[in-house]
Short mmCIF file of C-alpha atoms in Angstrom, two decimals:
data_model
loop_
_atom_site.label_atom_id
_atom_site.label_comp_id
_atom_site.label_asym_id
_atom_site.label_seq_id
_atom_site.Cartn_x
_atom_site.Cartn_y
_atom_site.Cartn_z
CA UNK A 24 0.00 0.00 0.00
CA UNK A 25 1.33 3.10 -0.68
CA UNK A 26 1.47 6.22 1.58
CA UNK A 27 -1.06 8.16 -0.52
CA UNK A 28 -3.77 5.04 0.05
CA UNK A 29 -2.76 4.52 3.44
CA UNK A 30 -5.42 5.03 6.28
CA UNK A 31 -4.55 8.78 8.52
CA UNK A 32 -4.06 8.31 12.08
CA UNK A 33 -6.17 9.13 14.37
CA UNK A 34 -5.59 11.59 16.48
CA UNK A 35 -6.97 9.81 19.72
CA UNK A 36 -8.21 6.51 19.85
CA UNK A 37 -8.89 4.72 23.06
CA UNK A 38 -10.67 1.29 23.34
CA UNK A 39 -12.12 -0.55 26.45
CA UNK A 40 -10.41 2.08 28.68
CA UNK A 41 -10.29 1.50 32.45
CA UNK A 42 -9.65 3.46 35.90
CA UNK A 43 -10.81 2.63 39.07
CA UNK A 44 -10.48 4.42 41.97
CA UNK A 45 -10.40 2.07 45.08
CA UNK A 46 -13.65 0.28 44.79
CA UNK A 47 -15.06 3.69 42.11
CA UNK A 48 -14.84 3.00 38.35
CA UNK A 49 -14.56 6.08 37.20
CA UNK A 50 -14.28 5.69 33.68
CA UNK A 51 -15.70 2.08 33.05
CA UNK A 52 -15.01 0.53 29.31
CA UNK A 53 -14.49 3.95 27.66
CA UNK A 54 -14.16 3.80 23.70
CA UNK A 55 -13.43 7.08 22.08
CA UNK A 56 -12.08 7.85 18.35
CA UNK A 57 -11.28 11.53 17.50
CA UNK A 58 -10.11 11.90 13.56
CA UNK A 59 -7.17 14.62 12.79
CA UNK A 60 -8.51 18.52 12.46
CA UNK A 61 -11.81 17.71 14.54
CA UNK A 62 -12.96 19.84 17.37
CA UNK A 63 -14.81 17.21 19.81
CA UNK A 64 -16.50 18.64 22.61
CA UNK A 65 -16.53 15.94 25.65
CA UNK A 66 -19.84 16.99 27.33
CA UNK A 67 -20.79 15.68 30.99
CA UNK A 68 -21.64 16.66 34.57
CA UNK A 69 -18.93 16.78 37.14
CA UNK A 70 -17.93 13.00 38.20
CA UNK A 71 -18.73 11.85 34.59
CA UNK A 72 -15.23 10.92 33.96
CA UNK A 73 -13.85 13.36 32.03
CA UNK A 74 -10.59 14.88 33.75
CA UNK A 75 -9.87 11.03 34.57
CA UNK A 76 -10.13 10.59 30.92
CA UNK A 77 -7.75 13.86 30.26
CA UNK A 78 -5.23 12.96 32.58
CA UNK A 79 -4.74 9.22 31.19
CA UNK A 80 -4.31 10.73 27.90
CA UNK A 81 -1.24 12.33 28.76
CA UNK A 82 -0.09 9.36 31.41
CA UNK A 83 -0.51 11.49 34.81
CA UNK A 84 -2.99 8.99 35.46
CA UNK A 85 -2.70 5.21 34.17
CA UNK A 86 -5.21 3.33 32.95
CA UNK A 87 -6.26 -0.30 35.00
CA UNK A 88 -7.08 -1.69 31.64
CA UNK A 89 -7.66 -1.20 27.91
CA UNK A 90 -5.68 0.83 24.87
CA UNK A 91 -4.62 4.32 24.64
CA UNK A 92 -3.32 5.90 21.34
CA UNK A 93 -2.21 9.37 20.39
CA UNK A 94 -1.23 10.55 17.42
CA UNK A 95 -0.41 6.89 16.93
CA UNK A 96 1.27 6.53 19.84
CA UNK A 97 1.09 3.96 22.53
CA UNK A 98 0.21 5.54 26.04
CA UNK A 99 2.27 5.06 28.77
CA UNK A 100 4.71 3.48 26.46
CA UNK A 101 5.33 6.71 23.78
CA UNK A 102 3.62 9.15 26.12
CA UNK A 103 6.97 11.26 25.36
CA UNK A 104 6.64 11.21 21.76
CA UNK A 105 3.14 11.75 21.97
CA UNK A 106 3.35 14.70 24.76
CA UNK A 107 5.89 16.39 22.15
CA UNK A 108 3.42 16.82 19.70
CA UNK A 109 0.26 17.83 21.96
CA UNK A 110 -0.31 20.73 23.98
CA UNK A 111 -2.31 20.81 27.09
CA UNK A 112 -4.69 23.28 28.92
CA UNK A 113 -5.17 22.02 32.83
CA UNK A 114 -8.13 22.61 34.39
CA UNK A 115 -7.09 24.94 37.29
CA UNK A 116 -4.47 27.43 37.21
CA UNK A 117 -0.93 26.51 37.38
CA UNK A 118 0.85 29.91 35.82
CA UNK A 119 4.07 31.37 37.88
CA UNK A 120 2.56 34.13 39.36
CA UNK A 121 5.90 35.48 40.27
CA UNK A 122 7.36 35.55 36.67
CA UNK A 123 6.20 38.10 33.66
CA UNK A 124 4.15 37.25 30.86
CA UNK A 125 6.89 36.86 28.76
CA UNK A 126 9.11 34.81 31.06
CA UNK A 127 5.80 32.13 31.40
CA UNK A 128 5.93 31.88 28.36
CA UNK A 129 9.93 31.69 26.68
CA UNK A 130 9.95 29.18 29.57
CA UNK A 131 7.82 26.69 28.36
CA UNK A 132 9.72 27.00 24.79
CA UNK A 133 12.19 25.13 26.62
CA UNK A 134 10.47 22.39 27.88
CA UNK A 135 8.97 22.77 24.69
CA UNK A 136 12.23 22.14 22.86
CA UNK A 137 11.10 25.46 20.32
CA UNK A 138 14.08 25.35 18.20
CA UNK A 139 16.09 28.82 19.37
CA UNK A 140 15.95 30.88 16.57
CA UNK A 141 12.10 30.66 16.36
CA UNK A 142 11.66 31.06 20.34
CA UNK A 143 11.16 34.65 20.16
CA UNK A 144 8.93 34.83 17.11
CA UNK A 145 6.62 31.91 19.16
CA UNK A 146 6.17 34.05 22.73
CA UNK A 147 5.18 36.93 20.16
CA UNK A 148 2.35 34.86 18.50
CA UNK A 149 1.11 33.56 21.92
CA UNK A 150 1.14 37.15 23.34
CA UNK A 151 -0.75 38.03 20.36
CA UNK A 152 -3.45 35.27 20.11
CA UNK A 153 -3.85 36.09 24.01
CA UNK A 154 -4.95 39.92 22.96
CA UNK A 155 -1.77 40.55 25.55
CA UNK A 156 0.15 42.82 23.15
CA UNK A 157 2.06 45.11 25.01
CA UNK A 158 1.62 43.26 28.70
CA UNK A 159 5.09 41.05 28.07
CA UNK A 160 6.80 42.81 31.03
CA UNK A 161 3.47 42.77 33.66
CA UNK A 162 3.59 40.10 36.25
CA UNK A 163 0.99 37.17 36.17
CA UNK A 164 -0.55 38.08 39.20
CA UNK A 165 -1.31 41.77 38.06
CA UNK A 166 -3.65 39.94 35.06
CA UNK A 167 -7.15 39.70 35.05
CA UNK A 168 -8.50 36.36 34.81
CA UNK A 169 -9.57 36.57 31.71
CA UNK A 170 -6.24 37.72 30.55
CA UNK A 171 -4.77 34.80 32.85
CA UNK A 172 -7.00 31.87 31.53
CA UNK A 173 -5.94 32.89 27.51
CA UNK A 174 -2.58 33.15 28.36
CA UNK A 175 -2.80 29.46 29.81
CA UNK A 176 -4.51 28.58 26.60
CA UNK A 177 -2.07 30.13 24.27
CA UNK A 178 0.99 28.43 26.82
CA UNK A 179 0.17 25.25 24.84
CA UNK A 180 0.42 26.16 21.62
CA UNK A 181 3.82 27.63 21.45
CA UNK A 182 5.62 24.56 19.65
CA UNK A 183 1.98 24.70 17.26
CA UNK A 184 0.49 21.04 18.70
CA UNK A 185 -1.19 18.78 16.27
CA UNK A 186 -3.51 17.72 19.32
CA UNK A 187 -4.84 20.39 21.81
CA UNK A 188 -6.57 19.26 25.24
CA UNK A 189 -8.79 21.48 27.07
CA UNK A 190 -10.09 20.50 30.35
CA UNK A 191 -13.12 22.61 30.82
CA UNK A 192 -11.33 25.80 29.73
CA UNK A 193 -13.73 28.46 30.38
CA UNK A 194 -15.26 26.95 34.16
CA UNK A 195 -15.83 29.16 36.62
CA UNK A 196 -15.49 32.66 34.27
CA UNK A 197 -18.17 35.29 33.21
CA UNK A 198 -20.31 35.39 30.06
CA UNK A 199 -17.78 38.29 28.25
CA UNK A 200 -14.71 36.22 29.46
CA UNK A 201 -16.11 32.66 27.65
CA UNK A 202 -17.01 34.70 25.04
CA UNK A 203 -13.24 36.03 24.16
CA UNK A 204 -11.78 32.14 25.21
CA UNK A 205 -14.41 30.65 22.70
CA UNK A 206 -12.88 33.35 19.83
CA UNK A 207 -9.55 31.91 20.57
CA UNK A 208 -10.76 28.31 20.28
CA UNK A 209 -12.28 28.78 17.14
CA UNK A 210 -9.23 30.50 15.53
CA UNK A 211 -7.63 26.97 16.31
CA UNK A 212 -9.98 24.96 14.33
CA UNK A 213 -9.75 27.57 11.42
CA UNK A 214 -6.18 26.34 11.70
CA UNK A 215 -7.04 22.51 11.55
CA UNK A 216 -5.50 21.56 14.98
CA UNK A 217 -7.62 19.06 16.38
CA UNK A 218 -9.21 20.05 19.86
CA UNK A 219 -10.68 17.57 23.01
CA UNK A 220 -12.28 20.22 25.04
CA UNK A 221 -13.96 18.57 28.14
CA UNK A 222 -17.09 20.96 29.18
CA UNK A 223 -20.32 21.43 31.00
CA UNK A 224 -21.56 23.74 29.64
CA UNK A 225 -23.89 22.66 26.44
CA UNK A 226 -24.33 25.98 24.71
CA UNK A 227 -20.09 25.59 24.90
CA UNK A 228 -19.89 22.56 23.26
CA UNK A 229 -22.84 23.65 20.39
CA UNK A 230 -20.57 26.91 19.80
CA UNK A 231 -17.20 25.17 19.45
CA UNK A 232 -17.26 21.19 18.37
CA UNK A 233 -17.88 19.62 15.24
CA UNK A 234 -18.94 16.59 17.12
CA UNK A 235 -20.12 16.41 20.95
CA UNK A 236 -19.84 13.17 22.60
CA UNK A 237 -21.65 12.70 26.24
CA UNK A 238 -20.01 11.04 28.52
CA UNK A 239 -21.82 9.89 32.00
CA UNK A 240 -20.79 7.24 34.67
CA UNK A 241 -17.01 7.03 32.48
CA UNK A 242 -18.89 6.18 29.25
CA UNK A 243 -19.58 7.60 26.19
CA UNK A 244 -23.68 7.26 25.64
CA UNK A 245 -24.70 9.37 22.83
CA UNK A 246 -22.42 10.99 20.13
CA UNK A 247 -23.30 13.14 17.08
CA UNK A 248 -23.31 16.89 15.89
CA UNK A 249 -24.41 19.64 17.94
CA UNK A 250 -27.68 20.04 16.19
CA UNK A 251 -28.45 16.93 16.11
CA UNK A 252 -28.43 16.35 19.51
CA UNK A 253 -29.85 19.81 20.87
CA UNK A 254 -32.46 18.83 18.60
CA UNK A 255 -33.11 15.33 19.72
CA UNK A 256 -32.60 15.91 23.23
CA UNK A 257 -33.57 19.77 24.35
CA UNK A 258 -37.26 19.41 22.46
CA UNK A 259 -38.67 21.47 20.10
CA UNK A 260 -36.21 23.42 17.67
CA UNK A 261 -36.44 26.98 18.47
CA UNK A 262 -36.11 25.87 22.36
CA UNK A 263 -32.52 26.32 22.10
CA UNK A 264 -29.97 26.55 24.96
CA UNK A 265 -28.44 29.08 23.71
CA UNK A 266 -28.48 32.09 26.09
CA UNK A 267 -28.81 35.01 23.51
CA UNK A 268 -31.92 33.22 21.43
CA UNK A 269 -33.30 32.56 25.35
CA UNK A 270 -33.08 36.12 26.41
CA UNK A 271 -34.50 37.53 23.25
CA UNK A 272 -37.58 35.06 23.41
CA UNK A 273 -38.16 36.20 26.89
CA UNK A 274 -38.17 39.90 26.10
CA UNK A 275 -40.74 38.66 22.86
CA UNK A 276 -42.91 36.48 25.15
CA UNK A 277 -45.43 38.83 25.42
CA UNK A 278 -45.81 39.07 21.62
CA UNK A 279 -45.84 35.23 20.97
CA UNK A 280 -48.66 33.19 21.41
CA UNK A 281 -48.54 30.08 24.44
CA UNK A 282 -46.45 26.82 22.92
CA UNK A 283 -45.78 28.81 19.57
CA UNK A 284 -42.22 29.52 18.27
CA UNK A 285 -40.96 33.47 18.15
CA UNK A 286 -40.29 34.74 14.68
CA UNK A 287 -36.32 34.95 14.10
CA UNK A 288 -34.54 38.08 15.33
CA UNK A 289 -33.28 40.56 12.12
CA UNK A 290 -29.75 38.82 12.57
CA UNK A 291 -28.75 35.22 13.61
CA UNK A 292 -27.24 34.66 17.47
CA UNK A 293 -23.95 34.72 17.33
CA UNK A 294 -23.86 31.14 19.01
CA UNK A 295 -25.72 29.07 16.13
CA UNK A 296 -24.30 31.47 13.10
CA UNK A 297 -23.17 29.41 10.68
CA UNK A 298 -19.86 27.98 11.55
CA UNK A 299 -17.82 29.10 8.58
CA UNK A 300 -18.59 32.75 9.73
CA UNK A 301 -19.47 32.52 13.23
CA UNK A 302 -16.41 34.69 14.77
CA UNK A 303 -17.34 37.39 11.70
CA UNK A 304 -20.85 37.27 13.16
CA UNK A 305 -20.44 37.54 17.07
CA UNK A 306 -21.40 41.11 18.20
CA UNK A 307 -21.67 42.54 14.63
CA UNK A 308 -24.83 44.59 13.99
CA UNK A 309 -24.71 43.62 10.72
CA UNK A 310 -25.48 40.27 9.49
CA UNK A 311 -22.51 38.73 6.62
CA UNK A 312 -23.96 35.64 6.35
CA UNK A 313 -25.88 34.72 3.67
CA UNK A 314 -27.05 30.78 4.79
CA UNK A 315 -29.28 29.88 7.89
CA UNK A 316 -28.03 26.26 7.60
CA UNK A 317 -27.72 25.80 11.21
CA UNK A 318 -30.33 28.46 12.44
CA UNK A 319 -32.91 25.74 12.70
CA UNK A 320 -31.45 24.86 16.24
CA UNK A 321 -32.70 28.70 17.78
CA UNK A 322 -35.19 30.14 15.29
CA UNK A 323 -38.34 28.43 13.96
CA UNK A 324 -37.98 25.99 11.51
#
């Protein structure tokens, strides 16, 4: 076979994964296949399994039983090679608060192993993806956190990762924040990196994934596009759970009749534009975009 027939990798491919906990199975016969350049959003309430599931990706934790792969590699065994080429956004916090912007980051080009003479020219993109132009010299714990939470996003993507993981990167932060974090996040798929973002939050996963796969009790039960599955499991269409289309309904309610859908607003949410366009749509007054493919999961059908 030659290499131009031969199968891609996938990026992560796990089969009858295991981890107990004591006498808790916390992730109990997991199977899980992500292909390269996808954005899947791992969608579950807390306990469900998925920082276990993060954390035996990149061998902190070890599995009791089944097979890990990433990027083709065998995990523990080639969790170095396979660490090389990923980057990784922890759940909680874990910047030097006593070090610069700057320093945070031209230190992790060397346990990145950025090649020297593109070092510089790698902290500058990070600062810039991070909106943190001209804050190289401020000390971490002078930073919003906002500004800190992009800056630990944009940490893993100095050596530019085929394989980002995200372990509920926006918990915990307001509305304006998430918004900013989910521009940065979609600027990575525009780039074709392929994204495991673990997450709570539903309308998160609807902005962000190509696929969402729901994970309870440390299995996967349902998979499938974000339509799809708002769709099949948040009722009728237009009931979305997206928080602009719900505030706008509610300040329309008066207007609509009992059980009947509201006409669509002038422009689309920003949150279920369509996807080719979305970051072009968010907060514009204006509307650029032309289809309504994906409207059907906030506005009537």
């Amino acid at each position: 076979m030659s290499g131009r027939d031969a199968p891609a990798v996938s990026a992560l491919l796990l089969r009858g994964v295991v981890k107990r906990f004591g006498s808790l199975t916390a992730v109990d016969g997991l199977d899980l296949e992500v292909p390269q350049g996808v954005v899947l959003g791992l969608l579950g309430p807390n306990g469900a399994g998925k920082s276990t599931t993060m954390r035996m990706l990149t061998a902190q934790s070890l599995a009791d039983g089944g097979q890990i792969r990433v990027l083709g590699h065998e995990i523990p065994a080639e969790s170095k090679w396979a660490r090389a080429r990923m980057g990784v956004v922890p759940q909680h916090d874990n910047l030097d608060e006593e070090l610069t912007v700057e320093q945070n980051l031209l230190m992790f080009t060397y346990l990145y192993r950025v090649p020297r003479r593109r070092r510089a020219e790698a902290v500058a993109r990070a600062m810039r993806l991070a909106q943190l132009d001209g804050r190289g010299g401020a000390r971490v714990d002078s930073l919003s956190g906002g500004m800190r939470r992009r800056l630990l996003i944009v940490r893993a993507l100095l050596h530019r990762p085929e394989l980002v993981l995200m372990d509920e990167p926006t918990v915990g932060l307001d509305p304006q924040v998430r918004q900013d974090l989910w521009s940065l996040i979609s600027a990575l798929r525009d780039e074709g990196v392929t994204v495991l973002m673990s997450t709570h939050y539903i309308e998160e996963a609807e902005r962000l994934s190509d696929e969402v796969a729901l994970m309870a009790r440390g299995r996967i039960v349902e998979r499938g596009s974000p339509t799809d599955l708002v769709a099949k499991y948040a009722g009728a269409p237009w009931r979305s759970t997206c928080p602009a289309r719900r505030a706008w309904a509610g300040s329309n309610a008066s207007s609509t009749s009992r059980g009947s859908p509201p006409a669509a607003p002038e422009r689309p949410c920003p949150c279920c534009a369509p996807r080719s366009c979305r970051t072009r749509c968010a907060g514009s007054s204006a509307n650029p975009c032309a289809g309504r493919a994906t409207w059907r999961t906030c506005s009537s059908p």
